[in-house]
PDB file of C-alpha atoms in Angstrom:
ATOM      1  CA  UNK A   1      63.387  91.994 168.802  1.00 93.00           C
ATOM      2  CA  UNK A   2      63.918  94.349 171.753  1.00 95.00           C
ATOM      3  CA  UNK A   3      63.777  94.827 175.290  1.00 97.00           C
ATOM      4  CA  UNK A   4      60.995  96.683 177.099  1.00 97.00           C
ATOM      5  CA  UNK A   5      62.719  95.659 180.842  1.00 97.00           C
ATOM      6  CA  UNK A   6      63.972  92.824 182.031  1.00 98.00           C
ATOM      7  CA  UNK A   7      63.033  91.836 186.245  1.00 98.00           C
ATOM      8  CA  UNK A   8      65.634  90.568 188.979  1.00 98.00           C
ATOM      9  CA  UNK A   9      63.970  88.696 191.781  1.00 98.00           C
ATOM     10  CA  UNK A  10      65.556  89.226 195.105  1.00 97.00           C
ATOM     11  CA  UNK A  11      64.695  87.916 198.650  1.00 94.00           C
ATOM     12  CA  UNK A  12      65.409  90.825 200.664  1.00 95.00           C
ATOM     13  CA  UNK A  13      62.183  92.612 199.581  1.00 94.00           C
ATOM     14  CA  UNK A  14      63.998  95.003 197.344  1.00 95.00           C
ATOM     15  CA  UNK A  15      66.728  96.467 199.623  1.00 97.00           C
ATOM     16  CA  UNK A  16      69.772  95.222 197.112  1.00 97.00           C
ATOM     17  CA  UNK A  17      68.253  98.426 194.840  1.00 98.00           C
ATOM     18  CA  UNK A  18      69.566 100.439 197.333  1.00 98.00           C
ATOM     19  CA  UNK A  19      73.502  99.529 196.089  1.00 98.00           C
ATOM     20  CA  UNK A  20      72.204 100.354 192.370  1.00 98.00           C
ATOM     21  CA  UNK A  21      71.113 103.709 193.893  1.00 98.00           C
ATOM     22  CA  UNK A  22      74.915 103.835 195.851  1.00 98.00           C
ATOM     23  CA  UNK A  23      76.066 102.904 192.047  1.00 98.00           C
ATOM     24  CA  UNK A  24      74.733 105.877 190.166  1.00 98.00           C
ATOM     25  CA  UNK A  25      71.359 104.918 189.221  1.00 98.00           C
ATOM     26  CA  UNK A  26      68.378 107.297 189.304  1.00 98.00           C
ATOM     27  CA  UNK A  27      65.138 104.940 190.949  1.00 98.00           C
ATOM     28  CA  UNK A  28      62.229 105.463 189.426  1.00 97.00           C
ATOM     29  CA  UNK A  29      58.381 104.892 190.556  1.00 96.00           C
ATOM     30  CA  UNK A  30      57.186 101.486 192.084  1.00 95.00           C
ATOM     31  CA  UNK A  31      54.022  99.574 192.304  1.00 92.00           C
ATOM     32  CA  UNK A  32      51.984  96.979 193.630  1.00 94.00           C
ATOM     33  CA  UNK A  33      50.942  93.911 191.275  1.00 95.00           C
ATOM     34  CA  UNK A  34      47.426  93.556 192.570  1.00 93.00           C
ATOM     35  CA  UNK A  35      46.406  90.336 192.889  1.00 93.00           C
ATOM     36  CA  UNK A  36      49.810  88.844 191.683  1.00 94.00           C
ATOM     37  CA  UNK A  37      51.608  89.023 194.560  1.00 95.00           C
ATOM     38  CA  UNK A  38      54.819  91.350 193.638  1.00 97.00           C
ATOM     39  CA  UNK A  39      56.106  94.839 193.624  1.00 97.00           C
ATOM     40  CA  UNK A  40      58.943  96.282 192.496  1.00 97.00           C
ATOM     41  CA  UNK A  41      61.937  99.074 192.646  1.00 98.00           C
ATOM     42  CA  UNK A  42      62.508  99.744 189.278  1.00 98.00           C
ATOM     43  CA  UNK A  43      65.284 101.826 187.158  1.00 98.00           C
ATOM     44  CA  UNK A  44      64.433 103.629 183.551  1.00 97.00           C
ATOM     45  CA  UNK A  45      66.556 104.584 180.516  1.00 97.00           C
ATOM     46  CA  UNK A  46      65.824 105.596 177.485  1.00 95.00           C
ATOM     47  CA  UNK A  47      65.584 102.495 175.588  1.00 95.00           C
ATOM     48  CA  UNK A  48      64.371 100.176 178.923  1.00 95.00           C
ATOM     49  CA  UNK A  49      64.074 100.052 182.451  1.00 97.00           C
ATOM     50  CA  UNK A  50      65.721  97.205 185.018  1.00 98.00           C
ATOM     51  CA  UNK A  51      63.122  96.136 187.768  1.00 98.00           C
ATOM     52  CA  UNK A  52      63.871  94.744 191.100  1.00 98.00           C
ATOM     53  CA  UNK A  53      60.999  92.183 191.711  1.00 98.00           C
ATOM     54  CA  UNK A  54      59.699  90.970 194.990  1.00 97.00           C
ATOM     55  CA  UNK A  55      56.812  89.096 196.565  1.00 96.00           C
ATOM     56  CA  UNK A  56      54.898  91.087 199.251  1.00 94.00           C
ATOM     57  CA  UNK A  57      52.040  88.093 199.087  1.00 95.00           C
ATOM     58  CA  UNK A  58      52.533  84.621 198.938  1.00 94.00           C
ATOM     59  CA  UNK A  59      49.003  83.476 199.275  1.00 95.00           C
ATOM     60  CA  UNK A  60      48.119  86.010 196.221  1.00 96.00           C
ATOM     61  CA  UNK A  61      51.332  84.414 194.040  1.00 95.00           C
ATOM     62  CA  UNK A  62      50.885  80.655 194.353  1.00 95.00           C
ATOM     63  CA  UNK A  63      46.599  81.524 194.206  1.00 96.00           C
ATOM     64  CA  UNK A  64      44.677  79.690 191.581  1.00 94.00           C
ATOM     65  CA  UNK A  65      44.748  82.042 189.115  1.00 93.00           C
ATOM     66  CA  UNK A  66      48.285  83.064 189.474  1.00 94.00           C
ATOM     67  CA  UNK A  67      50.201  80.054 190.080  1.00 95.00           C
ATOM     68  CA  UNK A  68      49.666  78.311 187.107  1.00 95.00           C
ATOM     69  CA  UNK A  69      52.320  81.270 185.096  1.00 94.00           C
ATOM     70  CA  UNK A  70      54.567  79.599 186.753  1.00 95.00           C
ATOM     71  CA  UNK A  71      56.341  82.862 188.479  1.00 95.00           C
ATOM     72  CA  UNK A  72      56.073  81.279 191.873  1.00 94.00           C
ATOM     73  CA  UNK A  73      59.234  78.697 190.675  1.00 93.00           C
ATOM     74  CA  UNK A  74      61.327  82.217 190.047  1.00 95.00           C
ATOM     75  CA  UNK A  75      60.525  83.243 193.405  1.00 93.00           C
ATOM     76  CA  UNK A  76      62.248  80.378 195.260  1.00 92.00           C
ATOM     77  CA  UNK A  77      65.346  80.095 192.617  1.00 93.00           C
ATOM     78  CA  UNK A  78      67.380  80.134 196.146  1.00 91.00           C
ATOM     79  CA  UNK A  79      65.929  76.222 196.310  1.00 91.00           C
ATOM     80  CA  UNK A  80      65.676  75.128 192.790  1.00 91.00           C
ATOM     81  CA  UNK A  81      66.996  75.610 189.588  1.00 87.00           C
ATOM     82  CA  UNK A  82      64.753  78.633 188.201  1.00 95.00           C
ATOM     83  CA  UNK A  83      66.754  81.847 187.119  1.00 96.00           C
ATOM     84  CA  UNK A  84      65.362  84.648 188.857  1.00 97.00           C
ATOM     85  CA  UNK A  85      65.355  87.083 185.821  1.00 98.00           C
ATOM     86  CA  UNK A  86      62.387  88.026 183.261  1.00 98.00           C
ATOM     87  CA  UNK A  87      62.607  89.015 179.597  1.00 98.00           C
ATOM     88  CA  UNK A  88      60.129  91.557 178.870  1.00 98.00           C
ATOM     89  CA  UNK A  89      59.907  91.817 174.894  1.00 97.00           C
ATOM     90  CA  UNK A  90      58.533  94.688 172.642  1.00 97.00           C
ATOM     91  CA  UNK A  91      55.314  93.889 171.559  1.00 96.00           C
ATOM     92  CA  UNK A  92      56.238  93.705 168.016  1.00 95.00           C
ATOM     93  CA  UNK A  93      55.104  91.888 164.962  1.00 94.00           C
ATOM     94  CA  UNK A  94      58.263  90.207 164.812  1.00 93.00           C
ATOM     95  CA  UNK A  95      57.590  88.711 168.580  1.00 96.00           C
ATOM     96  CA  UNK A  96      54.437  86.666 166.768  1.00 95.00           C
ATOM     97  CA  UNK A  97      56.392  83.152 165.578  1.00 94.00           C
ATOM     98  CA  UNK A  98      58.230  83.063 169.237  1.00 96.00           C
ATOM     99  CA  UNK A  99      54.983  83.334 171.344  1.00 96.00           C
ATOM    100  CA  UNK A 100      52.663  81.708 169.269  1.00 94.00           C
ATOM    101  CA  UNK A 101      52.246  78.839 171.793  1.00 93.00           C
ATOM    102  CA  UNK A 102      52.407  80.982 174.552  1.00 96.00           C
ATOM    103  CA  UNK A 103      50.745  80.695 178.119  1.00 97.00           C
ATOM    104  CA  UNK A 104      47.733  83.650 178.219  1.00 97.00           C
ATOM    105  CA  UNK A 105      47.595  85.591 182.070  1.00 96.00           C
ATOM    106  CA  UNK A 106      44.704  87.973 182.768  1.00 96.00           C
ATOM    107  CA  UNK A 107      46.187  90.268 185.613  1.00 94.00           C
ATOM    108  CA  UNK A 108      43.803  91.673 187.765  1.00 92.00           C
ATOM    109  CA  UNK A 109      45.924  95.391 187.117  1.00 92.00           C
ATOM    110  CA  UNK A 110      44.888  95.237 183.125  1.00 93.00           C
ATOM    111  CA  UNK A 111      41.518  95.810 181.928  1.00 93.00           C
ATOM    112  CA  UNK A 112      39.513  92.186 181.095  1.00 94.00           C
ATOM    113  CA  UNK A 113      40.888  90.758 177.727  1.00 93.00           C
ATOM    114  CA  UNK A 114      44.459  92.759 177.903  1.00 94.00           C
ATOM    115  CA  UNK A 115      46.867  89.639 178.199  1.00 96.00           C
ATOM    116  CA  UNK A 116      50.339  88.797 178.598  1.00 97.00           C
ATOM    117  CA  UNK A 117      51.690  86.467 176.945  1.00 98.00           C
ATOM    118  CA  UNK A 118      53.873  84.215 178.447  1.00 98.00           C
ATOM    119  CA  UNK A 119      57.115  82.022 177.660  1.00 97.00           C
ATOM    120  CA  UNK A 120      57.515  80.025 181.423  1.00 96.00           C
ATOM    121  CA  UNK A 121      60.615  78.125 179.942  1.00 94.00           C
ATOM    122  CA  UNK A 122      60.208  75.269 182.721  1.00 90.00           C
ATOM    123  CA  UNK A 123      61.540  72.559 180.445  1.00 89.00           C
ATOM    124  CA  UNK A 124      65.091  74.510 180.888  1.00 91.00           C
ATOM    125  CA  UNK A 125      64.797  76.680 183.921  1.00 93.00           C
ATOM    126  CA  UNK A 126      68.083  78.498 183.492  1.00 94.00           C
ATOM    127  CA  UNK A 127      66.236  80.933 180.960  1.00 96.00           C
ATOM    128  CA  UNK A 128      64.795  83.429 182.071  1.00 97.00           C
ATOM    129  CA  UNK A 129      60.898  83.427 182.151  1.00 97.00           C
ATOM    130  CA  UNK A 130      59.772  85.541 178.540  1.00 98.00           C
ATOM    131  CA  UNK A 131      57.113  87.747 178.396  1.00 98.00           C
ATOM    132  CA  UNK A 132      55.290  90.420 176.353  1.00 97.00           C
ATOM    133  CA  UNK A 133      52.704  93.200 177.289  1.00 95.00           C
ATOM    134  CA  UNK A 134      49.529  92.925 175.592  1.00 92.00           C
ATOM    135  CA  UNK A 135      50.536  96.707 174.226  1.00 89.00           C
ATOM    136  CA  UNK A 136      51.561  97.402 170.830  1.00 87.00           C
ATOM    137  CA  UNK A 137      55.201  98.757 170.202  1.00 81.00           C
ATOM    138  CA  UNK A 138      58.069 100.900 172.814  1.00 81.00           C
ATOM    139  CA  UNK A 139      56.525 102.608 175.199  1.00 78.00           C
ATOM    140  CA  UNK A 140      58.729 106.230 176.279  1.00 77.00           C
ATOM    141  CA  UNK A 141      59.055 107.089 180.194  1.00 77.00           C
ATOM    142  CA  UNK A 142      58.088 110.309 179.723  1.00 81.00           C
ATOM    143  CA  UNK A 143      57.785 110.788 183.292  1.00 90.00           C
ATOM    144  CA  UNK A 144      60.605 108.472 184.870  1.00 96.00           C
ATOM    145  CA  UNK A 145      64.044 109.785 184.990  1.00 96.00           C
ATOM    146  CA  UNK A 146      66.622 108.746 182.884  1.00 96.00           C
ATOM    147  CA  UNK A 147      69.271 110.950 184.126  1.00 96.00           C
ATOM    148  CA  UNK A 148      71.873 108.587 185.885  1.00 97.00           C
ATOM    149  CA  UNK A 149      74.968 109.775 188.090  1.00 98.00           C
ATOM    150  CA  UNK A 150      76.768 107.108 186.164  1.00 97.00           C
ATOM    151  CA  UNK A 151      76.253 108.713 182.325  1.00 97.00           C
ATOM    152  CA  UNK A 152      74.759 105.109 181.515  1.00 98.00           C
ATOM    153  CA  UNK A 153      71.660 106.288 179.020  1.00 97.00           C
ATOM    154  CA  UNK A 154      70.806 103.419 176.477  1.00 97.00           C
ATOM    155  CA  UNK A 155      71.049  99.556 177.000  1.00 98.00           C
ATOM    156  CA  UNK A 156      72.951  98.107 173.708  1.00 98.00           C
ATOM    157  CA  UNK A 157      72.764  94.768 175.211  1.00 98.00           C
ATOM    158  CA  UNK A 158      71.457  92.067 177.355  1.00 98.00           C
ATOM    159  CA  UNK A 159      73.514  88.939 177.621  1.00 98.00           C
ATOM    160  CA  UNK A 160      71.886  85.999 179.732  1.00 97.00           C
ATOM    161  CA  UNK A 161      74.228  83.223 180.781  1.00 97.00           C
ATOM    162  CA  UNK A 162      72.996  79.836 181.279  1.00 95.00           C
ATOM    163  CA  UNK A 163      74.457  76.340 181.809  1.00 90.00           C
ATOM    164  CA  UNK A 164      72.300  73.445 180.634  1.00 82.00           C
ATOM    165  CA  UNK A 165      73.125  72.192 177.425  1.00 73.00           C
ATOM    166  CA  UNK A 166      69.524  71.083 176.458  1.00 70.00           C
ATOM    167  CA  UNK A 167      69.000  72.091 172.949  1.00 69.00           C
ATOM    168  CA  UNK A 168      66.189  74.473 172.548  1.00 73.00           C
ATOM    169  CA  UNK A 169      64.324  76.468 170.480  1.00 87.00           C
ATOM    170  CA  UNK A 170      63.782  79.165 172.205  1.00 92.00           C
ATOM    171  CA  UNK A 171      67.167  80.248 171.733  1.00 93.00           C
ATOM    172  CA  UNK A 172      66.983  79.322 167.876  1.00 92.00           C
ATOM    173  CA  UNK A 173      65.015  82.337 168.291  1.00 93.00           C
ATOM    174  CA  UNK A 174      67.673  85.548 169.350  1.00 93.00           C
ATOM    175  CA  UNK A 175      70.467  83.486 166.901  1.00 90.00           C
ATOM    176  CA  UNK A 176      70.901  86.813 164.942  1.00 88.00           C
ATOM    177  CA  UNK A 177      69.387  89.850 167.268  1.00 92.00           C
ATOM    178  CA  UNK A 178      71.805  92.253 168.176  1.00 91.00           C
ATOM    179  CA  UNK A 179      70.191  93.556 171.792  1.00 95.00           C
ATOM    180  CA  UNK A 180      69.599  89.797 173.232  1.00 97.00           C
ATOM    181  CA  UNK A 181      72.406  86.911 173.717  1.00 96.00           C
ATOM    182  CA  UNK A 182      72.119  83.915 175.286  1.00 95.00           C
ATOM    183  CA  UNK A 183      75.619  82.094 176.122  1.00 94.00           C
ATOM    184  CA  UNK A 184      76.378  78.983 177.728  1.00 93.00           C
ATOM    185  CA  UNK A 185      78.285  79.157 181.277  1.00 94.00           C
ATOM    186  CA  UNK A 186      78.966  78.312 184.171  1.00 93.00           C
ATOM    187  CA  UNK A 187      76.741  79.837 186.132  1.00 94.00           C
ATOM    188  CA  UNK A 188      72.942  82.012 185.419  1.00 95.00           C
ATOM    189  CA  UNK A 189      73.908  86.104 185.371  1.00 97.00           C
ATOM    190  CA  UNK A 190      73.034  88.312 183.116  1.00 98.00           C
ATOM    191  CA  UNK A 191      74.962  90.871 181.633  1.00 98.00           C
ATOM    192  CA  UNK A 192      73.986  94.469 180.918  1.00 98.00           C
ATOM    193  CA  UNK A 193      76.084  96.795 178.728  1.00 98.00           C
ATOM    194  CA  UNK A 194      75.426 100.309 178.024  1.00 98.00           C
ATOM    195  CA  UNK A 195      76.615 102.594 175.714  1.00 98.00           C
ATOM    196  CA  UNK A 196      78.625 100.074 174.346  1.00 97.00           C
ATOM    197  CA  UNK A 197      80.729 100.256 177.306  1.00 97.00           C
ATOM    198  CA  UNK A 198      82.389 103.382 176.190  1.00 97.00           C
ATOM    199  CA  UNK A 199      83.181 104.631 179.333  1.00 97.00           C
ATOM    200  CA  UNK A 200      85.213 101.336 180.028  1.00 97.00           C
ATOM    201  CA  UNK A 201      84.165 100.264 183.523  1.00 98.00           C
ATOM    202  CA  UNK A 202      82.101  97.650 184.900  1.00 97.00           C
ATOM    203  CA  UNK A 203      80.488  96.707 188.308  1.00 98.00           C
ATOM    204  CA  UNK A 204      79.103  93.218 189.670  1.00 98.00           C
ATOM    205  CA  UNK A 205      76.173  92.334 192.023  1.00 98.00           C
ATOM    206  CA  UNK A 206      76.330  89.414 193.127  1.00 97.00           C
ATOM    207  CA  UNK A 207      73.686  89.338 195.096  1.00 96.00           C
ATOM    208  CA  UNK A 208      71.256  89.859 191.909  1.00 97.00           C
ATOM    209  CA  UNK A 209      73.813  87.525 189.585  1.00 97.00           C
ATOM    210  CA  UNK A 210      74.412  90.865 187.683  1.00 98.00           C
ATOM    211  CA  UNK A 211      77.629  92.696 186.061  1.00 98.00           C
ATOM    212  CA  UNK A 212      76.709  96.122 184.312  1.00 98.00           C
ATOM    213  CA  UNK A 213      79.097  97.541 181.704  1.00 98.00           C
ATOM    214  CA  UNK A 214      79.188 101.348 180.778  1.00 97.00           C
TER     215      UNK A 214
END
């Protein structure tokens, strides 16, 4: 399995992208989730892109249709236990066992019938919520940069710390993928390396519970 992007809620309606920017990091476009309630800062490599999520409409998130994929809990993860990150998977054949059982969403920003599919993961909240786009395969940003002040160019891994003990399958599910770990901790973070971290250094964030490696 791989990683089309992975999301980082944050409460300060996206301004903590501005110390990625400071970092190195070349921003990329934004949008508006009609009807959903979010929009986003986001950041593109060639292999991925890291989005900063927000909500700019409460009423539109927690609506009838929306609520019930359950992003609403991510949003408040300052009150409850809900990690604030999202797993965006490759829509691959390989992806078809793990969402088999998944929740269906009908955004108003696809066509009628394109869903996601959806993995809420509210039976152990310190995973992050697991999704795939109803399209087929990687999709290149051919027209995002991917040219970073930092040199970091391809993700090599994500590595999601979590700290219930709750055995799940879910996880019996990234056992042996290469791109994707799940370890227990202390705390909920999440861990991106690049480049296999040849260039040695490493930066936190903690205000979106993230430590990048290049």
């Amino acid at each position: 399995m791989y990683i089309d992007h992975i999301f980082i809620i944050t409460t300060d309606k996206g301004k903590i992208a501005d110390k990625l920017v400071d970092f190195g990091l070349t921003e990329g476009s934004s949008r508006i989730h009609i009807g959903q309630g979010t929009t986003n800062r986001k950041f593109y490599f060639e292999n991925f892109f890291l989005e900063i999520l927000w909500v700019h409409d409460h009423n539109e998130i927690t609506s009838h249709k929306t609520k019930p994929m359950g992003l609403w809990q991510r949003v408040d993860f300052k009150t409850n236990s809900f990690a604030p990150f999202g797993l965006c998977l490759v829509n691959t054949d390989d992806t078809e066992t793990l969402f088999q059982n998944a929740f269906k969403y009908q955004p108003d920003y696809f066509p009628q019938g394109m869903l996601i599919d959806i993995i809420k993961n509210d039976n152990q909240t310190d995973l992050p919520w697991t999704f795939r786009l109803p399209f087929k395969g990687q999709k290149k940003a051919e027209t995002e940069p991917t040219i970073h002040k930092n040199n970091c160019t391809v993700l090599t891994k994500a590595v999601f710390e979590y700290q219930s003990s709750t055995e799940n399958t879910f996880l019996d599910h990234f056992k042996n993928q290469n791109q994707i770990q799940f370890i227990q901790s202390t705390r909920q973070w999440l861990n991106l390396i690049f480049d296999n971290g040849k260039q040695g250094k490493k930066q936190d964030f903690e205000q979106l519970q993230l430590t990048i490696e290049y």
